[in-house]
């Protein structure tokens, strides 16, 4: 499909759609009422996961979309995830759970990169599937990844790669041939690996820290912990105009600061912690010395208070008219019934403290996700509304709770060494380096925060597994790999490429290697057309007989070309003998190895005819040690890079080859 005709997705935003699958392929009457009811059921199903989740920018949302063009009526939404890409993958996990719990739905998800699900399984995709041919082909159905195939001789199911299928076609094929559309097991396994750890990963991605914040902010976060995200974003993206409102705090007075525990996501905590900021002297936020044991709590609270003040400075005071209670909404009763059916209250007795907390969280979720009116209210307006509608706080009571705070989490995960980063990259590459080096080094299972002694032991094991043979072999594999007009393709390793064996290809390769045909020259500079597609071997006998007349002339031309090339290379060798260029290469010393074994090693001109038909004996051209020269030049290039990025390191890393840093200063 033409790139100009594709749907444009905003950067850092994920769009998702859920289509109804009819087993008989018929269209559903009264689709709006049925899909709107499905929205309530879906949100009630995933509410236990969404209630306590803190989104970076926007939350997961679903609403009904009417039929438009060739896109049938469906439910869907979009979420701007900003800097936290985990929000995007959490949505993918939600869609997998939804399609598994509601088998009549098929989900489609994309972002500004297109079908980003295929990026995770790029090593296992078929050759025909690329960004130009993947439009409307990737869906989540019944909890598994489905890719609309291309028709083949063995299976006519699918749509040609040159045609962009419509959503109606995809829905019909998923309803009639779900098995044929299911993705390859390796592709599904790669996606499951990326989503591994959910839903436990939600809690692992949170970070609790102690902060000195004004009491008003503490009361707001006690009711709406998710409002910490827009406050951090407001501080992180501040400008000089925003800071003018923070010269003197009007909404959150610094004199009311209390120590409390604030829950962040790791992304939000990193954004707040890594910002260097000095408050205005007129603001009233005076920080203690850096050596003070609670300096970090004061600094985090100061930054967070600035974020909340910036949010509220951009909003007006909310209207004095109180909102109608959630219980008056006709959808609330059905939503609560669905929550009870899905075990949201975890067996808590009605009226208990835990039950009331869960009910309050469900009410907030209902206002944000099910009822669309609150979506028009900005985060600052919600903060002001909570301040004016909530009960007045007791400052003395809040100070008494400081001694009962839970212990804050360690932020050692912020410190990543070069070795940790290398292991993370190797984990993402699927252990390609281990396969290429054929080493027995430890697999990349060590996480951030391990002891230094264990790290040193692992480094010693990895250094023992480094092999210079892998460097030369990797370069040979790269140079001998067949590439297309789209660019060079890195050779796959045995861990990613399925094993296959073709006896005919093996026999032809051995014949060319051993030089059984005199017309063939073992040189990479020739392309005699023997590497054509295997389909040429299946020609009819009649066509072979017609080509016999022209094959003789072609063989004669090939022989003449080889003879002229031999003479040309002999002349080049003679000219280079009178120069010093040969001294810059490492030669193979056959006199010591060959004569010791009682056999003569051929020189570079052995077997090549000369003008007189006699072999040259005065000066023999010693062949080069290609592997030794290659490794030597690469190591010299790496040494000149001084540990920085460069052509040699980039090339080796793209081949999955990792070499240790140079520890020899000489």
XYZ file of C-alpha atoms in Angstrom:
666
model
C 0.000 0.000 0.000
C 1.236 3.487 -0.814
C 2.803 5.104 2.222
C 0.953 8.349 1.514
C -2.398 6.581 1.762
C -1.774 4.948 5.128
C -3.335 6.088 8.353
C -1.056 8.479 10.195
C -0.671 7.649 13.884
C 0.597 10.301 16.231
C 4.049 9.732 17.682
C 4.126 7.967 21.065
C 0.511 6.902 20.637
C -0.990 3.435 20.258
C -4.329 2.822 18.555
C -6.395 -0.320 19.067
C -9.586 -1.655 17.541
C -11.826 -4.597 18.443
C -13.931 -6.093 15.654
C -16.821 -8.495 16.071
C -16.338 -11.932 14.485
C -19.526 -13.611 13.257
C -19.136 -17.385 12.764
C -21.488 -17.411 9.786
C -19.999 -14.244 8.294
C -23.275 -12.309 8.629
C -23.589 -8.748 9.834
C -25.011 -8.092 13.270
C -28.250 -6.175 13.587
C -28.327 -3.408 16.215
C -24.521 -3.426 16.352
C -24.295 -0.215 18.369
C -26.284 -1.564 21.321
C -24.428 -4.870 21.320
C -20.951 -3.318 21.075
C -21.753 -0.680 23.702
C -22.792 -3.432 26.082
C -19.546 -5.267 25.286
C -17.588 -2.159 26.305
C -19.075 -2.305 29.801
C -18.370 -6.036 30.088
C -14.787 -5.625 28.881
C -13.999 -2.757 31.251
C -15.485 -4.693 34.150
C -13.342 -7.695 33.169
C -10.054 -5.772 33.120
C -10.959 -3.394 35.972
C -8.887 -5.343 38.569
C -5.797 -4.615 36.441
C -6.635 -1.029 35.536
C -7.813 0.362 38.887
C -4.353 0.507 40.475
C -2.398 1.149 37.266
C -0.600 4.497 36.890
C -0.497 5.660 33.265
C 2.196 7.946 31.935
C -0.100 10.219 29.896
C -3.445 8.673 28.954
C -5.316 5.624 30.189
C -6.745 2.657 28.336
C -10.176 3.547 26.965
C -12.813 1.982 24.759
C -15.823 3.451 22.992
C -18.142 2.605 20.139
C -17.177 3.618 16.574
C -19.782 3.506 13.830
C -19.178 2.071 10.369
C -17.027 4.285 8.172
C -16.051 3.364 4.635
C -14.759 -0.201 4.452
C -14.202 -0.330 8.243
C -17.198 -1.959 9.955
C -18.636 -0.816 13.276
C -16.272 -1.635 16.131
C -15.038 -0.553 19.543
C -11.634 0.978 20.035
C -9.544 3.758 21.435
C -6.118 5.359 21.538
C -3.608 5.994 24.309
C -0.666 8.347 24.324
C 2.033 6.553 26.300
C 4.735 9.235 26.098
C 8.123 8.141 27.414
C 6.886 4.955 29.092
C 6.760 2.299 26.388
C 5.625 -0.261 28.964
C 2.169 1.329 28.800
C 1.995 0.303 25.164
C 2.917 -3.313 25.886
C 0.532 -3.446 28.826
C -2.233 -2.521 26.385
C -1.126 -5.393 24.141
C -1.392 -7.711 27.151
C -4.892 -6.358 27.862
C -5.960 -6.985 24.270
C -4.684 -10.563 24.470
C -6.686 -11.101 27.640
C -9.788 -9.484 26.134
C -9.711 -11.569 22.957
C -9.199 -14.693 25.054
C -12.108 -13.886 27.394
C -14.328 -12.698 24.515
C -13.641 -15.096 21.601
C -16.075 -13.221 19.370
C -13.663 -10.270 19.192
C -10.490 -9.761 17.147
C -8.094 -6.945 18.038
C -5.831 -4.850 15.870
C -3.137 -2.596 17.379
C -0.611 -0.231 15.805
C 1.469 2.841 16.551
C 3.501 5.305 14.495
C 5.879 2.443 13.608
C 3.013 0.479 12.076
C 2.616 -3.182 13.018
C 5.028 -2.999 15.942
C 4.107 -6.537 17.074
C 6.060 -7.873 14.099
C 9.190 -6.018 15.196
C 9.535 -8.336 18.195
C 9.469 -11.372 15.895
C 11.494 -9.895 13.020
C 13.883 -12.877 12.949
C 11.063 -15.336 12.266
C 8.873 -13.499 9.766
C 8.428 -14.855 6.246
C 10.323 -13.029 3.525
C 7.202 -11.629 1.891
C 6.018 -9.909 5.087
C 7.404 -6.391 5.380
C 6.008 -2.936 6.242
C 4.647 -2.603 2.696
C 2.704 -5.877 2.787
C 1.586 -6.055 6.435
C -1.284 -3.572 6.230
C -4.472 -5.046 7.785
C -2.873 -8.485 8.189
C -1.917 -8.662 11.886
C -4.632 -9.374 14.470
C -5.002 -10.776 17.965
C -7.716 -13.430 18.064
C -8.577 -15.804 20.893
C -5.473 -14.719 22.756
C -3.038 -15.577 19.944
C -1.379 -13.658 17.138
C -2.892 -14.187 13.695
C -1.329 -13.079 10.395
C -3.362 -13.172 7.195
C -1.359 -15.470 4.871
C -0.691 -15.346 1.166
C -2.324 -18.095 -0.949
C 0.003 -20.918 -2.015
C -0.317 -24.134 -4.023
C -0.833 -26.154 -0.851
C -3.257 -23.699 0.785
C -5.376 -21.284 -1.267
C -6.508 -19.436 1.876
C -5.369 -15.836 2.124
C -4.919 -12.648 0.139
C -2.134 -11.876 -2.318
C 0.768 -9.868 -0.970
C 0.178 -7.164 -3.584
C -3.343 -6.515 -2.296
C -4.227 -4.727 0.932
C -7.090 -6.752 2.456
C -10.078 -4.933 3.859
C -11.122 -5.391 7.460
C -14.255 -7.187 6.284
C -12.105 -9.728 4.399
C -9.914 -10.311 7.427
C -12.906 -10.756 9.713
C -14.447 -13.261 7.290
C -11.217 -15.286 7.018
C -10.741 -15.334 10.795
C -14.288 -16.636 11.165
C -13.946 -19.395 8.537
C -10.217 -20.323 8.609
C -8.741 -19.383 12.013
C -6.172 -22.210 11.912
C -4.736 -21.114 8.571
C -4.376 -17.521 9.812
C -2.609 -18.355 13.078
C 0.967 -17.107 13.157
C 4.020 -19.329 13.205
C 4.750 -20.783 16.679
C 8.109 -19.009 16.782
C 6.438 -15.665 16.087
C 3.884 -16.301 18.838
C 6.670 -17.375 21.192
C 8.570 -14.122 20.569
C 5.465 -12.100 21.421
C 4.820 -14.138 24.573
C 8.412 -13.563 25.644
C 7.956 -9.802 25.325
C 4.785 -9.956 27.454
C 6.309 -12.357 29.956
C 5.762 -11.316 33.571
C 2.329 -9.712 33.320
C 0.281 -9.080 35.407
C 2.899 -9.377 38.189
C 5.061 -6.989 36.179
C 2.637 -4.160 37.035
C 3.657 -4.159 40.693
C 7.315 -4.699 39.806
C 7.226 -1.517 37.713
C 6.162 0.649 40.663
C 8.498 2.517 43.002
C 7.545 3.805 46.475
C 9.554 6.747 47.810
C 9.300 9.054 50.815
C 8.571 12.699 49.976
C 8.080 15.900 51.955
C 5.026 17.369 50.237
C 2.316 19.850 51.254
C -0.607 18.263 53.079
C -3.008 19.153 50.280
C -1.018 17.052 47.798
C -0.905 14.189 50.296
C -4.704 14.231 50.549
C -5.108 14.353 46.762
C -2.747 11.403 46.203
C -4.495 9.408 48.923
C -7.692 9.566 46.866
C -6.197 9.580 43.362
C -2.692 8.044 43.244
C -2.734 8.232 39.440
C -2.586 12.064 39.524
C 1.120 11.821 40.303
C 1.735 11.209 36.576
C 0.459 14.562 35.220
C 2.232 16.377 38.076
C 5.592 14.784 37.218
C 5.026 15.488 33.514
C 4.208 19.135 34.268
C 7.479 19.521 36.171
C 9.479 17.514 33.626
C 8.190 19.606 30.683
C 8.218 22.958 32.501
C 9.135 26.230 30.803
C 9.975 29.691 32.171
C 6.321 30.732 31.986
C 5.307 27.776 34.156
C 7.932 28.612 36.757
C 6.501 32.098 37.197
C 3.554 30.524 39.028
C 6.007 28.812 41.401
C 7.657 31.954 42.690
C 5.067 32.097 45.440
C 2.890 29.047 46.042
C -0.806 29.869 46.366
C -2.460 26.447 46.213
C 0.008 24.233 48.110
C 1.732 26.099 50.925
C 5.260 24.890 51.807
C 4.566 25.400 55.530
C 2.164 22.435 55.516
C 4.735 19.880 54.351
C 4.514 16.368 55.785
C 6.502 13.218 55.150
C 4.476 10.627 53.247
C 4.966 7.675 50.910
C 4.289 8.333 47.218
C 3.936 5.609 44.604
C 5.512 6.292 41.194
C 6.138 4.200 38.150
C 9.822 3.659 37.531
C 9.659 5.920 34.506
C 8.056 8.753 36.492
C 10.504 8.339 39.371
C 13.483 8.439 37.010
C 12.162 11.596 35.331
C 11.722 13.299 38.698
C 14.940 12.065 40.299
C 17.293 12.858 37.410
C 16.126 16.463 36.991
C 18.539 19.092 38.324
C 16.480 21.966 39.732
C 17.011 24.740 42.256
C 13.811 26.316 43.633
C 13.212 30.028 43.753
C 14.054 31.566 47.141
C 10.639 33.222 47.230
C 8.864 29.861 46.911
C 9.495 28.893 50.527
C 11.066 25.497 49.673
C 14.389 25.480 51.480
C 16.376 22.276 51.053
C 18.734 20.900 53.710
C 22.332 20.029 52.996
C 23.064 17.120 50.690
C 24.565 15.204 53.596
C 21.229 15.304 55.424
C 19.680 11.797 55.667
C 16.333 13.085 54.361
C 17.702 15.301 51.611
C 16.322 13.082 48.853
C 12.834 13.137 50.401
C 12.930 16.944 50.579
C 14.177 17.244 47.003
C 11.589 14.837 45.563
C 8.784 16.546 47.482
C 9.910 19.974 46.283
C 9.892 18.858 42.638
C 6.527 17.139 42.988
C 5.006 20.206 44.650
C 6.202 22.367 41.757
C 4.491 19.985 39.324
C 1.154 20.174 41.162
C 1.379 23.960 41.447
C 2.022 24.253 37.698
C -1.016 22.054 36.993
C -3.340 24.125 39.161
C -2.004 27.456 37.897
C -3.320 26.646 34.415
C -6.879 25.949 35.605
C -9.776 27.856 37.040
C -11.571 27.018 40.226
C -14.219 24.343 39.679
C -17.904 25.234 39.867
C -19.514 25.137 43.274
C -22.220 22.780 42.042
C -21.408 19.271 43.312
C -21.413 16.419 40.827
C -24.164 13.849 41.012
C -23.076 10.720 42.894
C -21.984 7.744 40.825
C -24.821 5.650 42.245
C -27.309 7.812 40.307
C -25.827 6.663 36.988
C -27.942 3.846 35.473
C -24.765 2.039 34.329
C -23.257 1.906 37.812
C -25.328 -1.016 39.094
C -24.503 -3.211 36.127
C -20.839 -2.238 36.395
C -20.749 -3.211 40.081
C -22.438 -6.553 39.311
C -19.784 -7.301 36.704
C -17.025 -6.422 39.186
C -18.459 -8.849 41.734
C -18.725 -11.617 39.113
C -15.063 -11.115 38.158
C -13.881 -11.288 41.777
C -12.792 -7.678 42.041
C -13.552 -7.378 45.768
C -11.446 -10.475 46.579
C -13.991 -11.836 49.064
C -13.940 -8.751 51.300
C -16.998 -8.196 53.479
C -19.242 -5.367 52.380
C -18.678 -2.365 54.617
C -15.111 -3.264 55.631
C -12.284 -0.753 55.227
C -10.722 -2.687 52.344
C -14.118 -3.000 50.655
C -14.653 0.776 50.884
C -11.193 1.452 49.418
C -11.894 -0.866 46.484
C -15.294 0.752 45.961
C -13.749 4.236 45.922
C -11.149 3.087 43.375
C -13.920 1.533 41.248
C -15.846 4.824 41.361
C -12.806 6.762 40.131
C -12.253 4.231 37.365
C -15.937 4.403 36.407
C -15.787 8.191 36.128
C -12.636 8.151 34.003
C -13.270 5.196 31.697
C -16.984 4.384 31.558
C -18.493 7.858 31.907
C -17.050 10.119 29.238
C -17.943 13.468 30.831
C -14.920 13.497 33.145
C -12.563 13.068 30.202
C -13.142 16.743 29.310
C -11.739 17.818 32.683
C -8.007 18.456 32.851
C -5.761 17.010 35.530
C -5.404 20.396 37.213
C -9.171 20.813 37.418
C -9.483 17.375 38.976
C -6.895 18.305 41.606
C -8.711 21.535 42.451
C -12.025 19.714 42.605
C -10.624 17.164 45.035
C -9.216 19.951 47.218
C -12.533 21.796 47.394
C -14.823 18.786 47.701
C -12.687 16.786 50.140
C -12.711 16.988 53.895
C -10.279 19.464 55.516
C -7.052 17.739 56.469
C -5.668 17.532 59.988
C -2.008 18.515 59.842
C -1.183 17.107 63.274
C -2.753 13.767 62.385
C -0.714 13.573 59.190
C 2.511 14.275 61.085
C 1.737 11.439 63.491
C 1.512 9.018 60.561
C 5.106 9.793 59.503
C 6.465 7.213 61.942
C 4.229 4.479 60.463
C 5.277 4.848 56.842
C 6.348 1.696 54.969
C 9.971 1.395 53.990
C 10.775 3.035 50.669
C 12.106 1.039 47.724
C 15.742 1.020 46.695
C 16.565 2.960 43.540
C 19.677 0.941 42.714
C 17.959 -0.052 39.461
C 18.831 3.433 38.191
C 22.539 2.557 38.166
C 23.420 0.543 35.061
C 27.028 -0.321 34.283
C 28.428 -0.950 30.828
C 28.423 -4.688 31.510
C 24.767 -4.586 32.573
C 23.852 -2.715 29.407
C 25.760 -5.231 27.303
C 23.900 -8.111 28.918
C 20.576 -6.417 28.348
C 21.411 -5.922 24.670
C 22.459 -9.542 24.358
C 19.195 -10.652 25.946
C 17.285 -8.561 23.418
C 19.290 -10.099 20.563
C 18.295 -13.598 21.662
C 21.764 -14.817 22.620
C 23.114 -14.401 19.083
C 26.587 -13.652 20.361
C 26.763 -16.922 22.247
C 25.943 -18.907 19.122
C 28.408 -17.099 16.868
C 31.291 -17.390 19.275
C 30.541 -21.054 20.009
C 31.494 -20.384 23.577
C 30.355 -21.800 26.840
C 29.939 -18.418 28.497
C 27.180 -17.879 30.982
C 23.789 -16.963 29.527
C 22.473 -13.452 30.077
C 20.321 -14.090 33.127
C 21.996 -11.711 35.544
C 19.866 -8.704 36.457
C 20.699 -5.248 37.722
C 21.699 -5.049 41.341
C 23.707 -8.314 41.672
C 26.804 -8.478 43.821
C 30.108 -7.238 42.410
C 31.845 -10.557 43.032
C 29.333 -12.444 40.926
C 29.769 -9.897 38.158
C 33.540 -10.354 38.097
C 33.201 -14.122 37.923
C 30.823 -13.856 34.992
C 33.178 -11.496 33.156
C 36.041 -13.962 33.567
C 33.914 -16.764 32.145
C 32.918 -14.606 29.172
C 36.506 -13.582 28.444
C 37.500 -17.232 28.450
C 34.872 -17.870 25.778
C 36.035 -15.171 23.341
C 37.332 -16.622 20.096
C 39.190 -14.790 17.356
C 38.203 -17.570 14.970
C 34.610 -16.369 15.306
C 35.696 -12.943 14.027
C 37.126 -14.216 10.758
C 34.364 -16.792 10.303
C 31.687 -14.177 10.955
C 33.189 -11.878 8.318
C 33.323 -14.723 5.806
C 29.697 -15.561 6.447
C 28.740 -11.916 6.030
C 30.623 -11.511 2.748
C 29.267 -14.755 1.308
C 25.652 -13.987 2.281
C 23.260 -13.201 -0.567
C 21.656 -9.763 -0.305
C 18.958 -7.967 -2.245
C 18.487 -4.431 -3.526
C 17.109 -3.473 -0.100
C 20.558 -3.763 1.476
C 22.929 -6.197 3.142
C 21.320 -8.893 5.252
C 23.154 -10.264 8.254
C 23.586 -14.037 8.192
C 21.292 -15.869 10.597
C 22.743 -18.020 13.296
C 21.833 -21.599 14.080
C 19.749 -20.385 17.002
C 17.432 -18.352 14.775
C 17.521 -20.130 11.417
C 15.739 -23.478 11.051
C 17.977 -26.330 9.950
C 17.537 -27.601 6.402
C 19.645 -29.841 4.168
C 19.632 -30.000 0.379
C 21.824 -32.841 -1.001
C 22.111 -31.292 -4.473
C 23.192 -27.911 -3.138
C 25.693 -29.624 -0.836
C 27.155 -31.586 -3.727
C 27.470 -28.514 -5.948
C 29.125 -26.564 -3.143
C 31.694 -29.340 -2.594
C 32.438 -29.510 -6.302
C 33.109 -25.792 -6.479
C 35.208 -25.937 -3.304
C 37.352 -28.874 -4.464
C 37.691 -27.473 -7.967
C 36.475 -30.560 -9.837
C 35.623 -28.409 -12.876
C 38.672 -26.868 -14.519
C 36.634 -23.953 -15.793
C 35.837 -22.724 -12.305
C 38.186 -20.493 -10.387
C 38.118 -20.268 -6.624
C 37.739 -16.497 -6.558
C 35.084 -14.230 -5.144
C 35.583 -11.865 -8.077
C 33.711 -14.170 -10.495
C 30.022 -14.768 -10.806
C 29.469 -17.583 -13.277
C 25.736 -17.769 -12.621
C 25.822 -21.030 -10.658
C 23.986 -19.421 -7.749
C 20.752 -18.863 -9.571
C 17.434 -19.916 -8.072
C 16.800 -23.605 -7.582
C 13.751 -23.306 -9.766
C 16.025 -23.445 -12.869
C 16.668 -27.152 -12.169
C 13.012 -27.944 -12.783
C 12.970 -26.941 -16.473
C 11.508 -29.307 -19.031
C 13.707 -31.663 -21.069
C 12.669 -29.943 -24.276
C 14.075 -26.591 -23.169
C 17.367 -28.246 -22.191
C 17.761 -29.771 -25.639
C 17.198 -26.395 -27.292
C 19.933 -24.822 -25.200
C 22.575 -27.448 -25.991
C 23.648 -25.605 -29.109
C 24.283 -22.357 -27.276
C 25.925 -23.990 -24.213
C 29.054 -24.921 -26.150
C 29.697 -21.342 -27.164
C 29.092 -20.188 -23.607
C 31.663 -22.673 -22.272
C 34.252 -21.456 -24.763
C 33.641 -17.848 -23.759
C 33.909 -18.807 -20.085
C 37.255 -20.562 -20.678
C 38.661 -17.571 -22.536
C 37.533 -15.252 -19.748
C 39.245 -17.392 -17.105
C 42.473 -17.546 -19.118
C 42.551 -13.784 -19.585
C 41.881 -13.292 -15.902
C 44.783 -15.568 -14.979
C 47.149 -13.583 -17.187
C 45.850 -10.326 -15.765
C 46.433 -11.503 -12.198
C 49.946 -12.726 -13.070
C 50.819 -9.284 -14.400
C 49.498 -7.669 -11.250
C 51.615 -9.996 -9.087
C 54.747 -9.147 -11.062
C 54.151 -5.418 -10.690
C 53.492 -5.682 -6.939
C 56.702 -7.687 -6.411
C 58.786 -4.569 -7.067
C 56.916 -2.575 -4.373
C 56.871 -2.673 -0.578
C 53.148 -3.198 -0.294
C 53.583 -6.878 0.440
C 55.484 -6.084 3.620
C 52.328 -4.657 5.205
C 50.630 -8.079 5.137
C 51.274 -11.257 7.078
C 52.355 -14.096 4.805
C 51.880 -17.815 5.251
C 55.245 -19.507 5.872
C 54.913 -22.822 4.039
C 58.633 -23.598 4.141
C 58.459 -24.520 7.811
C 55.168 -26.330 7.817
C 55.090 -27.867 4.378
C 58.678 -29.148 4.106
C 58.519 -30.550 7.564
C 55.621 -32.726 6.506
C 57.393 -33.850 3.339
C 54.982 -32.114 1.001
C 55.300 -29.000 -1.077
C 52.686 -26.287 -0.569
C 51.551 -24.476 -3.682
C 52.323 -20.841 -4.148
C 49.999 -18.180 -5.411
C 50.994 -18.908 -9.027
C 50.958 -22.722 -8.869
C 48.727 -24.288 -11.463
C 48.546 -21.081 -13.520
C 50.012 -21.232 -17.048
C 52.744 -18.766 -17.988
C 53.754 -17.530 -21.417
C 56.503 -20.093 -21.774
C 54.461 -22.881 -20.260
C 57.042 -23.339 -17.506
C 56.467 -22.706 -13.804
C 58.342 -19.784 -12.292
C 60.917 -21.021 -9.805
C 63.087 -17.986 -9.156
C 60.645 -16.085 -6.992
C 57.618 -17.709 -5.521
C 54.781 -15.487 -4.395
C 53.893 -16.518 -0.887
C 50.130 -16.484 -0.277
C 48.646 -14.180 2.336
C 47.210 -15.367 5.620
C 43.793 -13.827 5.054
C 42.393 -14.709 8.475
C 45.397 -13.314 10.342
C 45.379 -10.068 8.342
C 41.634 -9.654 8.869
C 41.799 -10.137 12.629
C 44.890 -7.917 12.941
C 43.307 -5.021 11.062
C 40.045 -5.309 12.995
C 41.848 -5.321 16.343
C 43.890 -2.275 15.316
C 40.681 -0.468 14.334
C 39.058 -1.356 17.650
C 42.105 -0.097 19.520
C 42.002 3.223 17.643
C 38.332 3.662 18.597
C 39.388 3.841 22.287
C 36.184 2.177 23.460
C 33.905 4.475 21.465
C 31.520 3.557 18.678
C 33.127 3.074 15.293
C 32.989 1.057 12.086
C 34.812 -1.988 13.442
C 32.747 -2.348 16.632
C 29.474 -1.646 14.797
C 30.239 -4.282 12.191
C 31.198 -6.924 14.759
C 28.185 -6.221 16.972
C 25.830 -6.414 14.005
C 27.283 -9.875 13.348
C 26.684 -10.847 16.989
C 30.429 -10.863 17.846
C 31.499 -9.206 21.095
C 35.136 -8.645 22.008
C 36.401 -7.506 25.432
C 37.900 -4.016 25.831
C 41.613 -3.646 25.223
C 43.390 -4.046 28.554
C 46.903 -3.663 27.076
C 47.888 0.047 27.063
C 50.761 -0.652 24.660
